[in-house]
Amino acid sequence: MNKALVVDDSKTIRMILRRMLKEVGFEVCEAANGKEALAVMDGEQDVVTLVLADWNMPEMNGLELLKRLRQRSELSSLKVVMVTTEAETGHMNSAMEAGANEYVMKPFTKDILLEKLSRIGVLPMACA
Amino acid sequence: MPDAVSLDVVIKIVESIFQTMMEVEVSVSELALVPTGDRITAAVYLDGDWNGAVSIECSHPQACSFAGSFLGMDAPESVDDDVQDALGELANMIGGNIKSVIGTDIRLSMPSVIDGNDYTVRVCGGCIENKIAFQFAGGTFWVVIIGKEKLRIRELPHAELQEQVM
């Protein structure tokens, strides 16, 4: 089963993303900031195939998390999607340059999310 | 005060967030009443090219209703951590989307939530306040923008921006 890690300091957003991802067949784990996410990845890096990360979080923000993940050669196939209100072109460029695979702006619908996941080839076969 | 164009963009941002995330239709209201009784306010603070705060203010039952719609479940019976988190995320989305259209060098704070019946929200040095009333099936709530300077829209709003750059 595909496993996704949802990283957001808002429990509300984590719950929404968990529900959307579970509906299309993902197993989901959660973290409330970048540091927690790295700890989760230390334990589950073999099974997590997708990270959805907010940008603006305490402790460690999403861009820093993205950069840390991209420094790990063993995670080269990991897909990372930024899910954020940071909609300025400069922010998007920074994320893509740092190795983000996609960028989803809040607010978003399930259809928008699935379209982005489909583009980067991480949707389970039945949903693609 | 924001000019008419700025105000229109803010209204569209709020309407879009409620429709997209909660499937709740909201529209701007001419109602000028100041809310009374128990209420709850979630705010984010912007610092940089524009300095100020963006908040959403509503009654307890409205906040519970928003949380229920947001999370796709029955509305909680009273304000709890989940309701506060949902309202904070609403403020974050509204403030974040406003931030993205007014400047290129603005930092957005984490949301904060104030709950009670006798409080005011002030921004030090903030002198330009705009209260926009919105109505939905559950009544009227407010989006409040307090800033040191006038709001000026510099970029396209979120949905159009997304289509253009991705």
Coordinates of C-alpha atoms in Angstrom, one line a residue:
Chain A
M1 CA 0.0 0.0 0.0
N2 CA 1.2 3.5 -0.8
K3 CA 2.0 5.5 2.3
A4 CA 1.8 9.3 2.6
L5 CA 3.1 11.6 5.3
V6 CA 1.0 14.7 5.9
V7 CA 2.9 17.5 7.5
D8 CA 0.9 20.5 8.8
D9 CA 0.7 22.3 12.1
S10 CA -3.1 22.5 11.6
K11 CA -4.9 19.4 12.8
T12 CA -7.8 20.5 10.6
I13 CA -5.7 20.3 7.4
R14 CA -4.1 17.0 8.5
M15 CA -7.6 15.6 9.0
I16 CA -8.8 16.8 5.6
L17 CA -5.8 15.5 3.7
R18 CA -5.9 12.2 5.6
R19 CA -9.5 11.7 4.6
M20 CA -8.9 12.6 0.9
L21 CA -5.8 10.4 0.7
K22 CA -7.5 7.4 2.5
E23 CA -10.4 7.6 0.0
V24 CA -8.0 6.9 -2.8
G25 CA -6.1 4.1 -1.1
F26 CA -3.2 5.7 0.8
E27 CA -2.2 4.7 4.2
V28 CA -1.5 8.0 6.0
C29 CA 0.8 9.1 8.8
E30 CA 1.0 12.6 10.2
A31 CA 3.5 15.2 11.6
A32 CA 2.9 18.7 13.0
N33 CA 6.1 20.3 11.7
G34 CA 9.3 19.6 9.8
K35 CA 11.2 18.2 12.7
E36 CA 8.5 15.7 13.5
A37 CA 8.3 14.8 9.9
L38 CA 12.0 14.0 9.7
A39 CA 11.6 11.8 12.8
V40 CA 8.8 9.9 11.1
M41 CA 10.8 9.5 8.0
D42 CA 13.7 8.1 10.0
G43 CA 11.4 5.3 11.1
E44 CA 9.4 4.8 7.9
Q45 CA 11.5 6.0 5.0
D46 CA 11.2 2.6 3.3
V47 CA 7.5 2.8 3.0
V48 CA 6.6 6.5 2.7
T49 CA 6.3 7.4 -1.0
L50 CA 4.6 10.8 -0.8
V51 CA 5.0 13.8 1.6
L52 CA 2.5 16.6 1.6
A53 CA 4.0 19.5 3.5
D54 CA 2.7 22.9 4.6
W55 CA 5.1 25.8 4.3
N56 CA 4.5 27.9 7.4
M57 CA 5.0 25.8 10.4
P58 CA 6.8 26.2 13.8
E59 CA 10.0 24.4 14.7
M60 CA 10.9 23.7 11.0
N61 CA 9.0 25.0 8.0
G62 CA 8.1 23.1 4.9
L63 CA 10.8 24.5 2.7
E64 CA 13.5 23.5 5.2
L65 CA 12.0 20.1 5.5
L66 CA 12.0 19.8 1.7
K67 CA 15.7 20.7 1.5
R68 CA 16.5 18.2 4.3
L69 CA 14.7 15.4 2.5
R70 CA 16.4 16.2 -0.8
Q71 CA 19.8 15.9 0.9
R72 CA 19.1 12.2 1.5
S73 CA 20.1 10.2 -1.5
E74 CA 18.1 7.2 -0.3
L75 CA 14.9 9.2 -0.7
S76 CA 15.5 10.1 -4.3
S77 CA 12.2 8.6 -5.5
L78 CA 10.2 10.3 -2.7
K79 CA 7.6 12.7 -4.1
V80 CA 7.1 15.9 -2.2
V81 CA 4.1 18.2 -2.6
M82 CA 3.8 21.6 -1.0
V83 CA 0.3 22.4 0.3
T84 CA 0.2 26.0 1.4
T85 CA -1.3 29.4 1.3
E86 CA 2.1 30.8 0.2
A87 CA 0.9 31.4 -3.3
E88 CA 3.5 34.0 -4.5
T89 CA 5.4 33.1 -7.6
G90 CA 8.7 33.6 -5.7
H91 CA 7.7 31.0 -3.1
M92 CA 6.6 28.5 -5.8
N93 CA 9.9 29.0 -7.6
S94 CA 11.8 28.5 -4.4
A95 CA 10.0 25.2 -3.7
M96 CA 10.4 23.9 -7.2
E97 CA 14.1 24.8 -7.2
A98 CA 14.5 23.0 -3.8
G99 CA 13.0 19.8 -5.3
A100 CA 9.2 20.0 -4.8
N101 CA 7.4 17.8 -7.3
E102 CA 4.1 19.8 -7.1
Y103 CA 2.5 22.8 -5.4
V104 CA -1.1 22.9 -4.1
M105 CA -2.5 26.1 -2.9
K106 CA -5.0 26.4 -0.2
P107 CA -7.9 26.5 -0.6
F108 CA -8.0 23.2 -2.6
T109 CA -10.6 20.6 -3.5
K110 CA -10.1 16.9 -3.6
D111 CA -10.2 17.0 -7.4
I112 CA -7.4 19.6 -7.4
L113 CA -5.3 17.5 -5.1
L114 CA -5.8 14.3 -7.1
E115 CA -5.0 16.0 -10.3
K116 CA -1.7 17.2 -8.9
L117 CA -0.9 13.7 -7.5
S118 CA -1.8 12.2 -10.9
R119 CA 0.6 14.5 -12.6
I120 CA 3.5 13.2 -10.6
G121 CA 2.4 9.6 -10.8
V122 CA 1.7 8.7 -7.2
L123 CA -2.0 7.9 -7.3
P124 CA -2.8 4.3 -6.8
M125 CA -3.5 2.6 -10.1
A126 CA -7.3 2.4 -9.6
C127 CA -7.5 6.2 -9.2
A128 CA -5.0 7.4 -11.8
Chain B
M1 CA -9.6 51.9 3.8
P2 CA -8.9 49.4 0.9
D3 CA -10.0 50.8 -2.4
A4 CA -12.9 49.2 -4.2
V5 CA -10.7 46.9 -6.2
S6 CA -8.9 45.6 -3.1
L7 CA -12.1 45.1 -1.3
D8 CA -13.6 43.2 -4.1
V9 CA -10.5 40.9 -4.3
V10 CA -10.7 40.2 -0.5
I11 CA -14.4 39.4 -0.8
K12 CA -13.7 37.0 -3.7
I13 CA -10.9 35.3 -1.6
V14 CA -13.3 34.8 1.3
E15 CA -16.1 33.5 -0.8
S16 CA -13.7 31.1 -2.6
I17 CA -12.3 29.7 0.6
F18 CA -15.7 28.9 2.0
Q19 CA -17.0 27.4 -1.2
T20 CA -13.8 25.4 -1.9
M21 CA -13.0 24.0 1.5
M22 CA -16.5 23.7 3.0
E23 CA -19.0 24.0 0.2
V24 CA -20.6 26.9 2.1
E25 CA -22.0 29.8 0.1
V26 CA -21.2 33.1 1.7
S27 CA -21.8 36.6 0.4
V28 CA -21.0 40.1 1.5
S29 CA -23.7 41.7 3.6
E30 CA -24.6 45.3 4.2
L31 CA -25.3 44.5 7.8
A32 CA -23.6 47.0 10.0
L33 CA -24.3 45.5 13.4
V34 CA -21.5 44.9 15.7
P35 CA -21.5 41.3 17.0
T36 CA -22.4 40.8 20.7
G37 CA -22.3 38.0 23.2
D38 CA -19.9 35.1 23.2
R39 CA -17.7 35.3 20.1
I40 CA -14.5 33.9 18.8
T41 CA -11.8 35.6 16.7
A42 CA -9.0 33.9 14.8
A43 CA -6.2 36.2 13.5
V44 CA -3.0 36.1 11.5
Y45 CA -0.5 38.9 11.5
L46 CA 1.4 40.2 8.4
D47 CA 4.8 41.9 8.6
G48 CA 6.8 43.3 5.7
D49 CA 5.7 45.3 2.7
W50 CA 2.3 45.5 4.4
N51 CA 1.9 45.4 8.2
G52 CA -1.3 44.5 9.9
A53 CA -3.7 41.8 10.9
V54 CA -6.4 39.8 9.2
S55 CA -9.0 38.2 11.3
I56 CA -12.3 36.3 11.2
E57 CA -14.8 36.9 13.9
C58 CA -18.0 34.9 14.5
S59 CA -20.3 33.5 17.2
H60 CA -19.6 30.2 18.9
P61 CA -22.4 28.3 17.0
Q62 CA -21.0 29.6 13.7
A63 CA -17.5 28.5 14.6
C64 CA -18.8 25.1 15.4
S65 CA -20.7 25.0 12.1
F66 CA -17.6 26.0 10.2
A67 CA -15.5 23.3 11.9
G68 CA -18.1 20.7 11.1
S69 CA -18.2 21.7 7.4
F70 CA -14.5 21.9 7.2
L71 CA -13.9 18.5 8.7
G72 CA -16.9 16.8 7.0
M73 CA -18.6 15.8 10.2
D74 CA -21.4 16.9 12.5
A75 CA -20.8 20.3 14.0
P76 CA -19.3 20.0 17.5
E77 CA -21.7 21.1 20.2
S78 CA -19.3 23.6 21.8
V79 CA -16.1 25.3 21.0
D80 CA -13.2 22.9 21.6
D81 CA -9.6 22.5 20.3
D82 CA -10.8 21.3 16.9
V83 CA -13.1 24.2 16.4
Q84 CA -10.4 26.7 17.4
D85 CA -7.9 24.9 15.0
A86 CA -10.4 25.1 12.2
L87 CA -11.1 28.7 12.7
G88 CA -7.4 29.4 12.9
E89 CA -6.9 27.6 9.7
L90 CA -9.6 29.7 8.1
A91 CA -7.8 32.9 9.2
N92 CA -4.6 31.4 7.9
M93 CA -6.1 30.8 4.5
I94 CA -7.7 34.2 4.3
G95 CA -4.6 36.0 5.5
G96 CA -2.3 33.9 3.3
N97 CA -4.3 34.5 0.2
I98 CA -4.5 38.2 0.9
K99 CA -0.7 38.2 1.5
S100 CA -0.1 36.6 -1.8
V101 CA -1.8 39.4 -3.7
I102 CA -0.6 42.5 -1.9
G103 CA 3.2 42.1 -1.8
T104 CA 6.3 40.0 -2.4
D105 CA 8.1 40.4 0.9
I106 CA 5.5 39.7 3.7
R107 CA 5.8 37.2 6.5
L108 CA 2.7 35.5 7.8
S109 CA 2.4 34.6 11.5
M110 CA 0.9 31.5 12.9
P111 CA -2.8 31.9 13.6
S112 CA -4.0 32.9 17.1
V113 CA -7.5 32.5 18.5
I114 CA -9.3 34.7 21.0
D115 CA -12.4 33.4 22.7
G116 CA -14.7 35.4 25.0
N117 CA -17.2 38.2 25.2
D118 CA -15.4 41.3 26.1
Y119 CA -12.2 41.9 24.1
T120 CA -10.9 44.0 21.2
V121 CA -8.1 43.1 18.8
R122 CA -5.6 45.9 18.1
V123 CA -2.5 46.1 16.0
C124 CA 0.1 48.5 17.4
G125 CA 0.3 51.4 15.0
G126 CA -2.6 50.0 13.0
C127 CA -5.0 52.8 12.1
I128 CA -6.9 51.6 9.0
E129 CA -9.6 49.1 9.8
N130 CA -12.0 47.6 7.4
K131 CA -14.8 45.3 8.7
I132 CA -16.5 43.2 6.0
A133 CA -19.7 41.4 7.0
F134 CA -20.5 38.1 5.3
Q135 CA -23.8 36.2 5.5
F136 CA -24.5 32.6 5.2
A137 CA -27.2 30.2 6.3
G138 CA -26.0 30.4 9.9
G139 CA -26.0 34.2 10.1
T140 CA -23.4 36.9 9.8
F141 CA -19.7 36.8 10.5
W142 CA -16.9 39.3 10.0
V143 CA -13.6 39.5 8.3
V144 CA -11.6 42.4 9.7
I145 CA -8.4 43.9 8.2
I146 CA -6.4 46.2 10.4
G147 CA -3.3 47.8 8.8
K148 CA -0.9 50.6 9.0
E149 CA -1.2 51.2 5.3
K150 CA -3.9 50.9 2.7
L151 CA -4.2 47.5 1.0
R152 CA -3.0 47.5 -2.6
I153 CA -3.5 44.5 -4.8
R154 CA -0.3 43.7 -6.8
E155 CA -0.9 40.2 -8.1
L156 CA -3.7 38.2 -9.4
P157 CA -5.8 36.3 -6.8
H158 CA -5.0 32.7 -6.0
A159 CA -7.2 30.8 -8.5
E160 CA -6.0 32.7 -11.5
L161 CA -2.5 32.7 -10.3
Q162 CA -2.6 28.9 -10.0
E163 CA -3.8 28.4 -13.5
Q164 CA -1.1 30.7 -14.9
V165 CA 2.0 29.4 -13.2
M166 CA 1.5 25.7 -12.9

